[in-house]
mmCIF file of C-alpha atoms and ligand atoms in Angstrom:
data_model
loop_
_atom_site.group_PDB
_atom_site.id
_atom_site.type_symbol
_atom_site.label_atom_id
_atom_site.label_comp_id
_atom_site.label_asym_id
_atom_site.label_seq_id
_atom_site.Cartn_x
_atom_site.Cartn_y
_atom_site.Cartn_z
ATOM 1 C CA MET I 1 11.786 -37.437 168.971
ATOM 2 C CA ARG I 2 12.094 -33.562 167.909
ATOM 3 C CA ARG I 3 15.310 -31.304 168.990
ATOM 4 C CA GLU I 4 15.890 -27.823 169.225
ATOM 5 C CA THR I 5 19.566 -27.001 168.992
ATOM 6 C CA LYS I 6 21.413 -24.366 166.942
ATOM 7 C CA ALA I 7 23.166 -26.085 163.924
ATOM 8 C CA PRO I 8 26.732 -26.740 164.114
ATOM 9 C CA ALA I 9 29.624 -25.149 161.929
ATOM 10 C CA GLU I 10 30.424 -28.864 160.648
ATOM 11 C CA LEU I 11 29.022 -32.303 161.313
ATOM 12 C CA ILE I 12 30.877 -35.814 160.730
ATOM 13 C CA VAL I 13 28.322 -38.250 159.759
ATOM 14 C CA LEU I 14 28.772 -42.035 159.869
ATOM 15 C CA GLY I 15 26.019 -43.640 157.803
ATOM 16 C CA ILE I 16 25.342 -47.315 157.854
ATOM 17 C CA GLU I 17 23.213 -48.947 155.339
ATOM 18 C CA SER I 18 21.976 -53.010 155.374
ATOM 19 C CA SER I 19 18.415 -53.007 153.920
ATOM 20 C CA CYS I 20 18.921 -55.437 150.962
ATOM 21 C CA ASP I 21 21.982 -57.008 149.839
ATOM 22 C CA GLU I 22 24.699 -54.496 150.034
ATOM 23 C CA THR I 23 26.597 -53.874 153.557
ATOM 24 C CA ALA I 24 27.455 -50.338 153.464
ATOM 25 C CA ALA I 25 29.218 -47.653 155.604
ATOM 26 C CA GLY I 26 29.885 -43.949 154.446
ATOM 27 C CA VAL I 27 31.613 -41.084 156.336
ATOM 28 C CA VAL I 28 30.243 -37.796 155.027
ATOM 29 C CA ARG I 29 31.384 -34.093 156.255
ATOM 30 C CA VAL I 30 28.261 -31.773 156.335
ATOM 31 C CA ARG I 31 28.803 -28.004 156.553
ATOM 32 C CA PRO I 32 25.280 -26.883 157.367
ATOM 33 C CA ALA I 33 25.608 -22.956 156.828
ATOM 34 C CA ASP I 34 26.608 -23.588 152.977
ATOM 35 C CA GLY I 35 23.195 -24.797 151.655
ATOM 36 C CA PRO I 36 24.001 -27.391 153.323
ATOM 37 C CA ARG I 37 26.915 -28.866 151.464
ATOM 38 C CA GLY I 38 28.130 -32.507 151.987
ATOM 39 C CA GLU I 39 31.854 -34.021 151.373
ATOM 40 C CA ILE I 40 32.113 -37.734 151.013
ATOM 41 C CA LEU I 41 35.087 -38.887 152.883
ATOM 42 C CA ALA I 42 34.520 -42.707 152.382
ATOM 43 C CA ASN I 43 31.926 -44.722 150.869
ATOM 44 C CA VAL I 44 32.642 -48.347 151.352
ATOM 45 C CA VAL I 45 29.899 -50.752 149.867
ATOM 46 C CA ALA I 46 30.404 -54.678 150.277
ATOM 47 C CA SER I 47 28.058 -56.331 147.589
ATOM 48 C CA GLN I 48 26.541 -59.866 148.326
ATOM 49 C CA THR I 49 25.811 -60.295 144.668
ATOM 50 C CA GLU I 50 27.957 -63.461 144.749
ATOM 51 C CA LEU I 51 26.322 -64.999 147.716
ATOM 52 C CA HIS I 52 23.035 -64.804 146.101
ATOM 53 C CA ALA I 53 23.918 -65.577 142.512
ATOM 54 C CA PRO I 54 23.298 -69.239 142.750
ATOM 55 C CA PHE I 55 19.799 -68.591 143.790
ATOM 56 C CA GLY I 56 18.466 -66.230 141.164
ATOM 57 C CA GLY I 57 17.635 -63.548 143.591
ATOM 58 C CA VAL I 58 18.212 -62.287 147.076
ATOM 59 C CA VAL I 59 17.496 -64.779 149.935
ATOM 60 C CA PRO I 60 16.765 -63.067 153.034
ATOM 61 C CA GLU I 61 18.150 -65.368 155.566
ATOM 62 C CA ILE I 62 21.560 -65.140 153.630
ATOM 63 C CA ALA I 63 21.616 -61.530 153.540
ATOM 64 C CA ALA I 64 20.742 -60.978 157.406
ATOM 65 C CA ARG I 65 23.609 -63.221 158.327
ATOM 66 C CA ALA I 66 26.163 -61.701 155.859
ATOM 67 C CA HIS I 67 24.952 -58.083 157.234
ATOM 68 C CA ALA I 68 25.614 -59.221 160.773
ATOM 69 C CA GLU I 69 29.208 -60.543 159.758
ATOM 70 C CA ARG I 70 30.117 -57.463 157.719
ATOM 71 C CA LEU I 71 28.843 -54.358 159.278
ATOM 72 C CA GLU I 72 31.818 -54.111 161.719
ATOM 73 C CA PRO I 73 34.524 -54.518 159.329
ATOM 74 C CA VAL I 74 32.859 -52.279 156.706
ATOM 75 C CA THR I 75 32.440 -49.539 159.162
ATOM 76 C CA ARG I 76 35.762 -49.938 160.385
ATOM 77 C CA GLU I 77 37.036 -49.848 156.949
ATOM 78 C CA ALA I 78 35.150 -46.643 156.343
ATOM 79 C CA LEU I 79 36.443 -44.926 159.168
ATOM 80 C CA ASN I 80 39.843 -45.836 158.335
ATOM 81 C CA VAL I 81 39.483 -44.701 154.517
ATOM 82 C CA ALA I 82 38.109 -41.074 156.048
ATOM 83 C CA GLY I 83 40.862 -41.034 158.606
ATOM 84 C CA ILE I 84 38.173 -40.473 161.198
ATOM 85 C CA ALA I 85 38.197 -42.010 164.675
ATOM 86 C CA LEU I 86 34.729 -43.104 166.126
ATOM 87 C CA GLU I 87 35.083 -40.475 168.878
ATOM 88 C CA GLU I 88 35.103 -37.773 166.201
ATOM 89 C CA VAL I 89 31.993 -38.595 164.609
ATOM 90 C CA ASP I 90 29.206 -36.263 165.506
ATOM 91 C CA LEU I 91 26.130 -38.198 164.214
ATOM 92 C CA ILE I 92 25.169 -41.917 163.493
ATOM 93 C CA ALA I 93 22.710 -42.380 160.730
ATOM 94 C CA VAL I 94 21.120 -45.915 159.920
ATOM 95 C CA THR I 95 18.817 -47.264 157.729
ATOM 96 C CA ALA I 96 15.807 -48.223 159.643
ATOM 97 C CA GLY I 97 13.552 -49.312 157.048
ATOM 98 C CA PRO I 98 12.134 -50.195 154.404
ATOM 99 C CA GLY I 99 13.966 -53.390 153.560
ATOM 100 C CA LEU I 100 14.285 -56.844 154.529
ATOM 101 C CA ILE I 101 13.716 -57.246 158.262
ATOM 102 C CA GLY I 102 16.791 -59.127 159.191
ATOM 103 C CA GLY I 103 19.127 -56.877 157.454
ATOM 104 C CA VAL I 104 17.359 -53.594 158.883
ATOM 105 C CA LEU I 105 17.797 -55.269 162.488
ATOM 106 C CA SER I 106 21.244 -55.824 162.083
ATOM 107 C CA GLY I 107 22.023 -52.467 160.997
ATOM 108 C CA VAL I 108 19.922 -50.812 163.670
ATOM 109 C CA MET I 109 21.177 -52.892 166.403
ATOM 110 C CA PHE I 110 24.815 -52.403 165.202
ATOM 111 C CA ALA I 111 24.050 -48.738 165.290
ATOM 112 C CA LYS I 112 22.674 -48.607 168.758
ATOM 113 C CA GLY I 113 25.816 -50.633 170.037
ATOM 114 C CA LEU I 114 27.955 -47.761 168.635
ATOM 115 C CA VAL I 115 25.768 -45.286 170.202
ATOM 116 C CA ALA I 116 25.738 -47.047 173.377
ATOM 117 C CA ALA I 117 29.442 -47.161 173.397
ATOM 118 C CA THR I 118 29.849 -43.532 172.283
ATOM 119 C CA GLY I 119 27.025 -41.395 173.652
ATOM 120 C CA LYS I 120 26.761 -39.954 169.869
ATOM 121 C CA PRO I 121 23.330 -38.774 168.663
ATOM 122 C CA LEU I 122 21.373 -41.266 166.427
ATOM 123 C CA VAL I 123 18.975 -41.042 163.591
ATOM 124 C CA GLY I 124 17.243 -43.806 162.120
ATOM 125 C CA VAL I 125 16.706 -42.832 158.413
ATOM 126 C CA ASN I 126 14.052 -44.100 155.865
ATOM 127 C CA HIS I 127 16.094 -45.716 152.798
ATOM 128 C CA LEU I 128 14.041 -44.070 149.963
ATOM 129 C CA ALA I 129 14.745 -40.662 151.813
ATOM 130 C CA GLY I 130 18.299 -41.506 151.404
ATOM 131 C CA HIS I 131 17.953 -42.117 147.672
ATOM 132 C CA ALA I 132 15.651 -38.892 147.294
ATOM 133 C CA LEU I 133 17.824 -36.532 149.090
ATOM 134 C CA THR I 134 21.113 -37.834 147.511
ATOM 135 C CA VAL I 135 20.500 -35.455 144.711
ATOM 136 C CA ARG I 136 21.094 -32.708 147.092
ATOM 137 C CA LEU I 137 24.467 -34.261 148.138
ATOM 138 C CA ALA I 138 25.605 -34.661 144.764
ATOM 139 C CA SER I 139 24.950 -31.060 143.623
ATOM 140 C CA PRO I 140 23.300 -28.243 145.525
ATOM 141 C CA THR I 141 19.424 -28.513 144.810
ATOM 142 C CA PRO I 142 16.820 -26.309 146.359
ATOM 143 C CA PHE I 143 13.620 -27.665 147.664
ATOM 144 C CA PRO I 144 11.072 -28.618 146.074
ATOM 145 C CA TYR I 145 12.372 -30.855 143.073
ATOM 146 C CA LEU I 146 10.795 -33.850 141.341
ATOM 147 C CA LEU I 147 12.465 -37.046 141.804
ATOM 148 C CA LEU I 148 12.072 -40.237 139.865
ATOM 149 C CA LEU I 149 13.316 -43.148 142.000
ATOM 150 C CA VAL I 150 13.711 -46.096 139.776
ATOM 151 C CA SER I 151 15.374 -49.230 141.565
ATOM 152 C CA GLY I 152 15.078 -52.980 141.780
ATOM 153 C CA GLY I 153 12.070 -52.763 144.399
ATOM 154 C CA HIS I 154 10.818 -49.145 143.873
ATOM 155 C CA CYS I 155 9.333 -47.031 141.165
ATOM 156 C CA GLN I 156 7.795 -43.526 142.084
ATOM 157 C CA PHE I 157 7.595 -40.001 141.324
ATOM 158 C CA LEU I 158 8.166 -37.928 144.373
ATOM 159 C CA ALA I 159 7.704 -34.131 144.927
ATOM 160 C CA VAL I 160 10.606 -33.583 147.330
ATOM 161 C CA ARG I 161 9.512 -30.618 149.426
ATOM 162 C CA GLY I 162 11.785 -30.839 152.397
ATOM 163 C CA PRO I 163 14.082 -33.153 154.266
ATOM 164 C CA ARG I 164 11.041 -35.027 155.713
ATOM 165 C CA ASP I 165 8.360 -33.738 153.484
ATOM 166 C CA PHE I 166 7.570 -35.774 150.328
ATOM 167 C CA LEU I 167 4.451 -35.931 148.307
ATOM 168 C CA ARG I 168 3.985 -38.905 146.044
ATOM 169 C CA LEU I 169 2.667 -37.966 142.523
ATOM 170 C CA GLY I 170 2.551 -41.425 141.151
ATOM 171 C CA GLY I 171 4.218 -44.961 141.245
ATOM 172 C CA THR I 172 4.033 -48.573 139.753
ATOM 173 C CA ILE I 173 0.991 -50.464 140.843
ATOM 174 C CA ASP I 174 3.024 -53.885 140.361
ATOM 175 C CA ASP I 175 6.503 -54.476 139.815
ATOM 176 C CA ALA I 176 9.620 -51.856 139.686
ATOM 177 C CA PRO I 177 11.661 -51.597 136.368
ATOM 178 C CA GLY I 178 14.596 -53.172 137.997
ATOM 179 C CA GLU I 179 12.955 -56.319 138.795
ATOM 180 C CA ALA I 180 11.572 -56.221 134.996
ATOM 181 C CA PHE I 181 15.258 -55.846 133.755
ATOM 182 C CA ASP I 182 16.192 -58.659 135.948
ATOM 183 C CA LYS I 183 13.388 -61.114 134.952
ATOM 184 C CA VAL I 184 14.050 -60.096 131.223
ATOM 185 C CA ALA I 185 17.815 -61.092 131.661
ATOM 186 C CA ARG I 186 16.587 -64.528 132.885
ATOM 187 C CA LEU I 187 14.132 -65.173 130.232
ATOM 188 C CA VAL I 188 16.728 -64.354 127.535
ATOM 189 C CA GLY I 189 19.838 -66.247 129.341
ATOM 190 C CA LEU I 190 21.566 -63.202 130.610
ATOM 191 C CA PRO I 191 23.377 -63.174 134.180
ATOM 192 C CA GLN I 192 21.932 -61.327 137.273
ATOM 193 C CA PRO I 193 21.735 -58.506 138.078
ATOM 194 C CA GLY I 194 20.041 -58.126 134.656
ATOM 195 C CA GLY I 195 19.732 -54.472 133.964
ATOM 196 C CA PRO I 196 23.607 -53.539 132.768
ATOM 197 C CA HIS I 197 23.426 -57.089 130.465
ATOM 198 C CA VAL I 198 20.137 -56.231 128.935
ATOM 199 C CA GLU I 199 21.295 -52.529 128.007
ATOM 200 C CA ARG I 200 24.883 -53.920 126.770
ATOM 201 C CA VAL I 201 22.962 -56.538 124.121
ATOM 202 C CA ALA I 202 20.280 -53.999 123.447
ATOM 203 C CA ARG I 203 22.800 -51.864 121.933
ATOM 204 C CA ARG I 204 23.156 -54.266 119.113
ATOM 205 C CA GLY I 205 19.518 -54.835 118.811
ATOM 206 C CA ASP I 206 16.450 -53.857 116.838
ATOM 207 C CA ALA I 207 14.079 -52.046 119.239
ATOM 208 C CA ALA I 208 11.257 -52.075 116.569
ATOM 209 C CA ARG I 209 11.164 -55.827 115.881
ATOM 210 C CA PHE I 210 8.747 -56.746 118.908
ATOM 211 C CA ALA I 211 5.906 -54.088 119.717
ATOM 212 C CA PHE I 212 5.797 -54.523 123.129
ATOM 213 C CA PRO I 213 2.879 -52.789 125.203
ATOM 214 C CA ARG I 214 3.476 -49.282 126.818
ATOM 215 C CA PRO I 215 1.323 -50.154 129.824
ATOM 216 C CA LEU I 216 -1.134 -47.496 131.287
ATOM 217 C CA LEU I 217 -0.238 -44.745 128.914
ATOM 218 C CA ASP I 218 -4.146 -44.524 128.341
ATOM 219 C CA ARG I 219 -4.430 -43.247 131.746
ATOM 220 C CA ASP I 220 -3.892 -39.539 132.451
ATOM 221 C CA ASP I 221 -1.840 -40.139 135.574
ATOM 222 C CA ALA I 222 1.702 -40.812 136.540
ATOM 223 C CA HIS I 223 1.042 -44.285 137.470
ATOM 224 C CA LEU I 224 3.057 -47.155 135.999
ATOM 225 C CA SER I 225 2.889 -50.980 135.646
ATOM 226 C CA PHE I 226 5.483 -53.298 134.605
ATOM 227 C CA SER I 227 4.154 -56.816 135.013
ATOM 228 C CA GLY I 228 2.088 -57.145 131.718
ATOM 229 C CA LEU I 229 5.412 -55.888 129.734
ATOM 230 C CA LYS I 230 7.248 -58.900 131.419
ATOM 231 C CA THR I 231 4.541 -61.226 130.286
ATOM 232 C CA ALA I 232 4.679 -59.974 126.945
ATOM 233 C CA VAL I 233 8.452 -60.580 126.694
ATOM 234 C CA LEU I 234 7.924 -64.147 128.149
ATOM 235 C CA ARG I 235 5.149 -64.555 125.254
ATOM 236 C CA ALA I 236 7.415 -63.392 122.327
ATOM 237 C CA ARG I 237 10.280 -65.641 123.581
ATOM 238 C CA ASP I 238 8.293 -68.561 124.169
ATOM 239 C CA ARG I 239 7.061 -68.071 120.506
ATOM 240 C CA LEU I 240 10.720 -67.977 119.103
ATOM 241 C CA LEU I 241 11.460 -70.995 121.205
ATOM 242 C CA ALA I 242 8.387 -72.993 119.762
ATOM 243 C CA GLU I 243 9.230 -72.027 116.222
ATOM 244 C CA GLN I 244 13.001 -72.088 116.282
ATOM 245 C CA GLY I 245 13.754 -74.447 119.216
ATOM 246 C CA GLY I 246 16.251 -71.721 120.499
ATOM 247 C CA LEU I 247 17.111 -68.069 120.458
ATOM 248 C CA THR I 248 19.926 -66.573 118.379
ATOM 249 C CA ARG I 249 22.011 -63.781 119.424
ATOM 250 C CA GLN I 250 20.210 -61.658 117.218
ATOM 251 C CA ASP I 251 16.802 -62.675 118.726
ATOM 252 C CA GLN I 252 18.063 -61.700 122.376
ATOM 253 C CA ALA I 253 19.644 -58.486 121.530
ATOM 254 C CA ASP I 254 16.080 -57.541 119.619
ATOM 255 C CA LEU I 255 14.160 -58.586 122.734
ATOM 256 C CA ALA I 256 16.202 -56.773 125.212
ATOM 257 C CA ALA I 257 16.284 -53.818 122.727
ATOM 258 C CA SER I 258 12.463 -53.786 122.370
ATOM 259 C CA PHE I 259 11.807 -54.330 126.272
ATOM 260 C CA GLN I 260 14.246 -51.472 127.043
ATOM 261 C CA ALA I 261 12.433 -49.343 124.640
ATOM 262 C CA ALA I 262 9.096 -49.810 125.975
ATOM 263 C CA VAL I 263 10.321 -49.234 129.869
ATOM 264 C CA ARG I 264 11.921 -45.869 128.545
ATOM 265 C CA ASP I 265 9.035 -44.714 126.578
ATOM 266 C CA VAL I 266 6.688 -45.210 129.536
ATOM 267 C CA LEU I 267 9.151 -43.610 132.017
ATOM 268 C CA ALA I 268 9.578 -40.785 129.573
ATOM 269 C CA GLU I 269 5.820 -40.135 129.105
ATOM 270 C CA LYS I 270 4.948 -40.564 132.756
ATOM 271 C CA SER I 271 7.587 -38.276 133.682
ATOM 272 C CA ARG I 272 5.937 -35.540 131.349
ATOM 273 C CA ARG I 273 2.864 -36.187 133.418
ATOM 274 C CA ALA I 274 4.456 -35.924 136.734
ATOM 275 C CA LEU I 275 6.028 -32.670 135.644
ATOM 276 C CA ALA I 276 2.390 -31.559 134.958
ATOM 277 C CA LEU I 277 1.169 -32.893 138.100
ATOM 278 C CA PHE I 278 3.833 -31.260 140.529
ATOM 279 C CA GLU I 279 2.953 -27.901 139.037
ATOM 280 C CA GLU I 280 -0.761 -28.487 139.475
ATOM 281 C CA ARG I 281 -0.379 -29.974 143.160
ATOM 282 C CA LEU I 282 2.454 -27.502 144.348
ATOM 283 C CA GLY I 283 1.567 -24.397 142.242
ATOM 284 C CA ARG I 284 5.007 -24.120 141.021
ATOM 285 C CA ARG I 285 7.784 -25.594 138.835
ATOM 286 C CA PRO I 286 10.155 -28.125 140.362
ATOM 287 C CA SER I 287 13.648 -26.824 140.813
ATOM 288 C CA ARG I 288 15.018 -29.656 138.840
ATOM 289 C CA PHE I 289 13.927 -33.137 137.686
ATOM 290 C CA ALA I 290 16.268 -35.814 139.155
ATOM 291 C CA VAL I 291 16.330 -39.528 138.656
ATOM 292 C CA ALA I 292 18.014 -41.879 141.335
ATOM 293 C CA GLY I 293 18.042 -45.690 141.903
ATOM 294 C CA GLY I 294 19.914 -48.337 140.168
ATOM 295 C CA VAL I 295 17.882 -48.250 136.865
ATOM 296 C CA ALA I 296 18.937 -44.533 136.604
ATOM 297 C CA ALA I 297 22.257 -46.080 135.373
ATOM 298 C CA ASN I 298 20.418 -47.019 131.878
ATOM 299 C CA GLU I 299 22.089 -44.742 129.524
ATOM 300 C CA SER I 300 18.824 -44.663 126.981
ATOM 301 C CA LEU I 301 16.664 -44.074 129.775
ATOM 302 C CA ARG I 302 18.900 -41.066 131.002
ATOM 303 C CA ALA I 303 18.888 -39.519 127.595
ATOM 304 C CA ALA I 304 15.013 -40.008 127.137
ATOM 305 C CA LEU I 305 14.494 -38.335 130.568
ATOM 306 C CA GLU I 306 17.112 -35.515 130.028
ATOM 307 C CA GLU I 307 15.256 -34.643 126.695
ATOM 308 C CA VAL I 308 11.857 -34.395 128.626
ATOM 309 C CA ALA I 309 13.472 -32.220 131.185
ATOM 310 C CA ALA I 310 14.725 -29.983 128.473
ATOM 311 C CA ARG I 311 11.692 -29.673 126.674
ATOM 312 C CA ALA I 312 10.263 -28.505 129.912
ATOM 313 C CA GLN I 313 13.038 -26.330 130.454
ATOM 314 C CA ILE I 314 13.839 -27.702 133.940
ATOM 315 C CA PRO I 315 17.432 -28.714 134.657
ATOM 316 C CA PHE I 316 17.840 -32.165 134.773
ATOM 317 C CA ASP I 317 20.160 -34.193 137.091
ATOM 318 C CA ALA I 318 21.049 -37.880 137.799
ATOM 319 C CA PRO I 319 23.645 -38.336 140.742
ATOM 320 C CA PRO I 320 26.750 -40.238 139.804
ATOM 321 C CA LEU I 321 26.401 -44.144 139.805
ATOM 322 C CA PRO I 322 27.928 -45.103 142.966
ATOM 323 C CA LEU I 323 25.361 -42.745 144.670
ATOM 324 C CA CYS I 324 22.609 -43.875 142.597
ATOM 325 C CA THR I 325 22.945 -47.319 143.930
ATOM 326 C CA ASP I 326 22.733 -48.332 147.787
ATOM 327 C CA ASN I 327 25.519 -46.849 149.930
ATOM 328 C CA GLY I 328 26.421 -45.621 153.186
ATOM 329 C CA ALA I 329 27.145 -41.944 152.196
ATOM 330 C CA MET I 330 23.667 -41.344 151.020
ATOM 331 C CA ILE I 331 22.226 -42.520 154.718
ATOM 332 C CA ALA I 332 24.868 -40.168 156.278
ATOM 333 C CA TRP I 333 23.704 -37.100 154.089
ATOM 334 C CA ALA I 334 19.950 -37.825 154.572
ATOM 335 C CA GLY I 335 20.774 -38.545 158.402
ATOM 336 C CA ALA I 336 22.226 -35.145 158.726
ATOM 337 C CA GLU I 337 19.430 -33.497 156.635
ATOM 338 C CA TRP I 338 17.139 -34.892 159.122
ATOM 339 C CA TYR I 339 19.021 -34.099 162.322
ATOM 340 C CA LEU I 340 19.431 -30.470 161.051
ATOM 341 C CA ASP I 341 15.582 -30.560 160.735
ATOM 342 C CA GLY I 342 15.270 -31.561 164.350
ATOM 343 C CA ARG I 343 15.087 -35.054 163.993
ATOM 344 C CA GLN I 344 16.708 -37.435 166.512
ATOM 345 C CA ASP I 345 16.125 -41.030 167.516
ATOM 346 C CA ASP I 346 16.684 -42.637 171.063
ATOM 347 C CA PRO I 347 18.007 -45.993 171.742
ATOM 348 C CA THR I 348 14.584 -47.567 171.364
ATOM 349 C CA LEU I 349 14.559 -47.020 167.463
ATOM 350 C CA ALA I 350 12.816 -49.827 165.888
ATOM 351 C CA ALA I 351 13.427 -51.246 162.525
ATOM 352 C CA ARG I 352 10.371 -50.621 160.334
ATOM 353 C CA PRO I 353 10.555 -53.132 157.133
ATOM 354 C CA ARG I 354 7.531 -51.171 155.754
ATOM 355 C CA TRP I 355 8.042 -47.448 155.662
ATOM 356 C CA PRO I 356 6.361 -45.418 152.793
ATOM 357 C CA LEU I 357 7.929 -41.894 152.390
ATOM 358 C CA ASP I 358 4.642 -40.431 151.988
ATOM 359 C CA GLU I 359 2.450 -41.605 154.570
ATOM 360 C CA THR I 360 -0.635 -39.740 153.651
ATOM 361 C CA SER I 361 -1.115 -40.924 150.053
ATOM 362 C CA PRO I 362 -2.893 -44.569 149.751
ATOM 363 C CA ALA I 363 -0.456 -47.475 149.344
ATOM 364 C CA LEU I 364 -0.501 -48.472 145.396
ATOM 365 C CA LEU I 365 -1.653 -51.906 145.035
ATOM 366 C CA GLY I 366 1.104 -54.410 145.442
ATOM 367 C CA ALA I 367 3.856 -51.429 144.929
ATOM 368 C CA GLY I 368 7.231 -52.560 146.119
ATOM 369 C CA ARG I 369 5.958 -55.544 147.938
ATOM 370 C CA LYS I 370 7.665 -57.999 145.497
ATOM 371 C CA GLY I 371 11.149 -56.841 145.338
ATOM 372 C CA ALA I 372 13.725 -57.276 148.075
ATOM 373 C CA LYS I 373 15.402 -54.186 147.141
ATOM 374 C CA ALA I 374 14.347 -50.534 147.758
HETATM 375 O O1 KG4 Q 1 19.326 -49.180 143.168
HETATM 376 P P1 KG4 Q 1 19.745 -50.523 143.106
HETATM 377 O O2 KG4 Q 1 21.223 -50.778 143.098
HETATM 378 O O3 KG4 Q 1 19.198 -51.494 144.342
HETATM 379 C C1 KG4 Q 1 17.950 -51.166 144.809
HETATM 380 O O4 KG4 Q 1 16.926 -51.680 144.107
HETATM 381 O O5 KG4 Q 1 17.901 -50.441 145.657
HETATM 382 O O6 KG4 Q 1 19.126 -51.196 141.760
HETATM 383 C C2 KG4 Q 1 19.290 -52.303 141.543
HETATM 384 C C3 KG4 Q 1 18.406 -52.565 140.181
HETATM 385 C C4 KG4 Q 1 18.645 -54.163 139.682
HETATM 386 O O7 KG4 Q 1 17.401 -54.525 139.040
HETATM 387 C C5 KG4 Q 1 19.387 -53.964 138.296
HETATM 388 O O8 KG4 Q 1 19.205 -54.700 137.199
HETATM 389 C C6 KG4 Q 1 18.927 -52.451 137.876
HETATM 390 O O9 KG4 Q 1 19.134 -51.643 139.197
HETATM 391 N N1 KG4 Q 1 19.999 -51.835 136.905
HETATM 392 C C7 KG4 Q 1 19.745 -51.557 135.886
HETATM 393 C C8 KG4 Q 1 21.074 -50.962 135.277
HETATM 394 N N2 KG4 Q 1 22.066 -50.997 136.223
HETATM 395 C C9 KG4 Q 1 21.379 -51.634 137.402
HETATM 396 N N3 KG4 Q 1 18.476 -51.591 135.131
HETATM 397 C C10 KG4 Q 1 18.728 -51.077 133.857
HETATM 398 N N4 KG4 Q 1 19.819 -50.546 133.039
HETATM 399 C C11 KG4 Q 1 21.162 -50.621 133.902
HETATM 400 N N5 KG4 Q 1 22.131 -50.134 133.230
HETATM 401 ZN ZN1 ZN Q 2 17.869 -48.644 147.428
#
């Protein structure tokens, strides 16, 4: 639905997120005139990590049930923290996809309930747009910019040309890096979610001990692949198990360090290509190179990407960690950007478990199909 109105001086936006295993609500004050600028008044996240831990991955039924139970208290807490009454909210934004159908549905139904009770306008936001636009919530960033989205379920390079205008320049053809970090953690006996643990033990490891593959570097595009790398780590581990009957602490650290170096090298090299592709396709340089998503927490990856940007003389940015991982403020912000861009949904808003950001580019083989997270 398109809406033609003059931008208000200030918007208080409630954002609701429930597409994977975080039930989240955020309240953001947006001043459309200044850029626009956003101020986070509250950002409450109820993680379901412990609920899913015994199963080694996110169980959709458990997630949906927990969202249904937690949406109301989490939203109430966010409004309390912000010191805002529901009646003072100007806009309700909710993740309408992509993600686990049960979770997305719970969030959409809940948001519709709030809209029915208050008569506030509603915007159904694409979760990936939330990650992509958060760069502008964290610091003023003009369009167009290059974004690398690296999370548990996604890995893509996007040219962000406007609030609802995304061009995919490349992405994974199989697994997402976060998924690979989680798998490698399981292989070497570390807890879930694996990324932070792999990074921690990699610090005392020898990244040169195992020569893991750097997939797709022979291809001159910005596509990526991580499933072969995962298998290579599995083989190396199995060889050690067969030879020694177990892994030493040093083996564990060396496997982690060698794996992390391979992911870092591939993402850095493909970032170089994505920067070139950006210029080729858009006819100009990006205002910024930004990285978002849970894997963006990885310090060695951040450092490598920062160096790529520095060499290309393009400012680099990574939103602060709480804004990199799933949260409600990012949905509130993206909702505001879409609303100010003329987007509004009516109460028939549907959940879209599959919802590519760039609907013009062909789907990549298997991309984003395996991971529950986005
Ligand atoms: O963005 P996120 O919180 O959830 C979505 O996927 O939307 O990302 C979670 C993923 C997990 O796979 C986790 O292992 C990974 O991000 N991760 C990391 C680090 N911190 C979290 N991967 C590598 N290094 C880290 N420090
Ligand atoms: Zn996400």
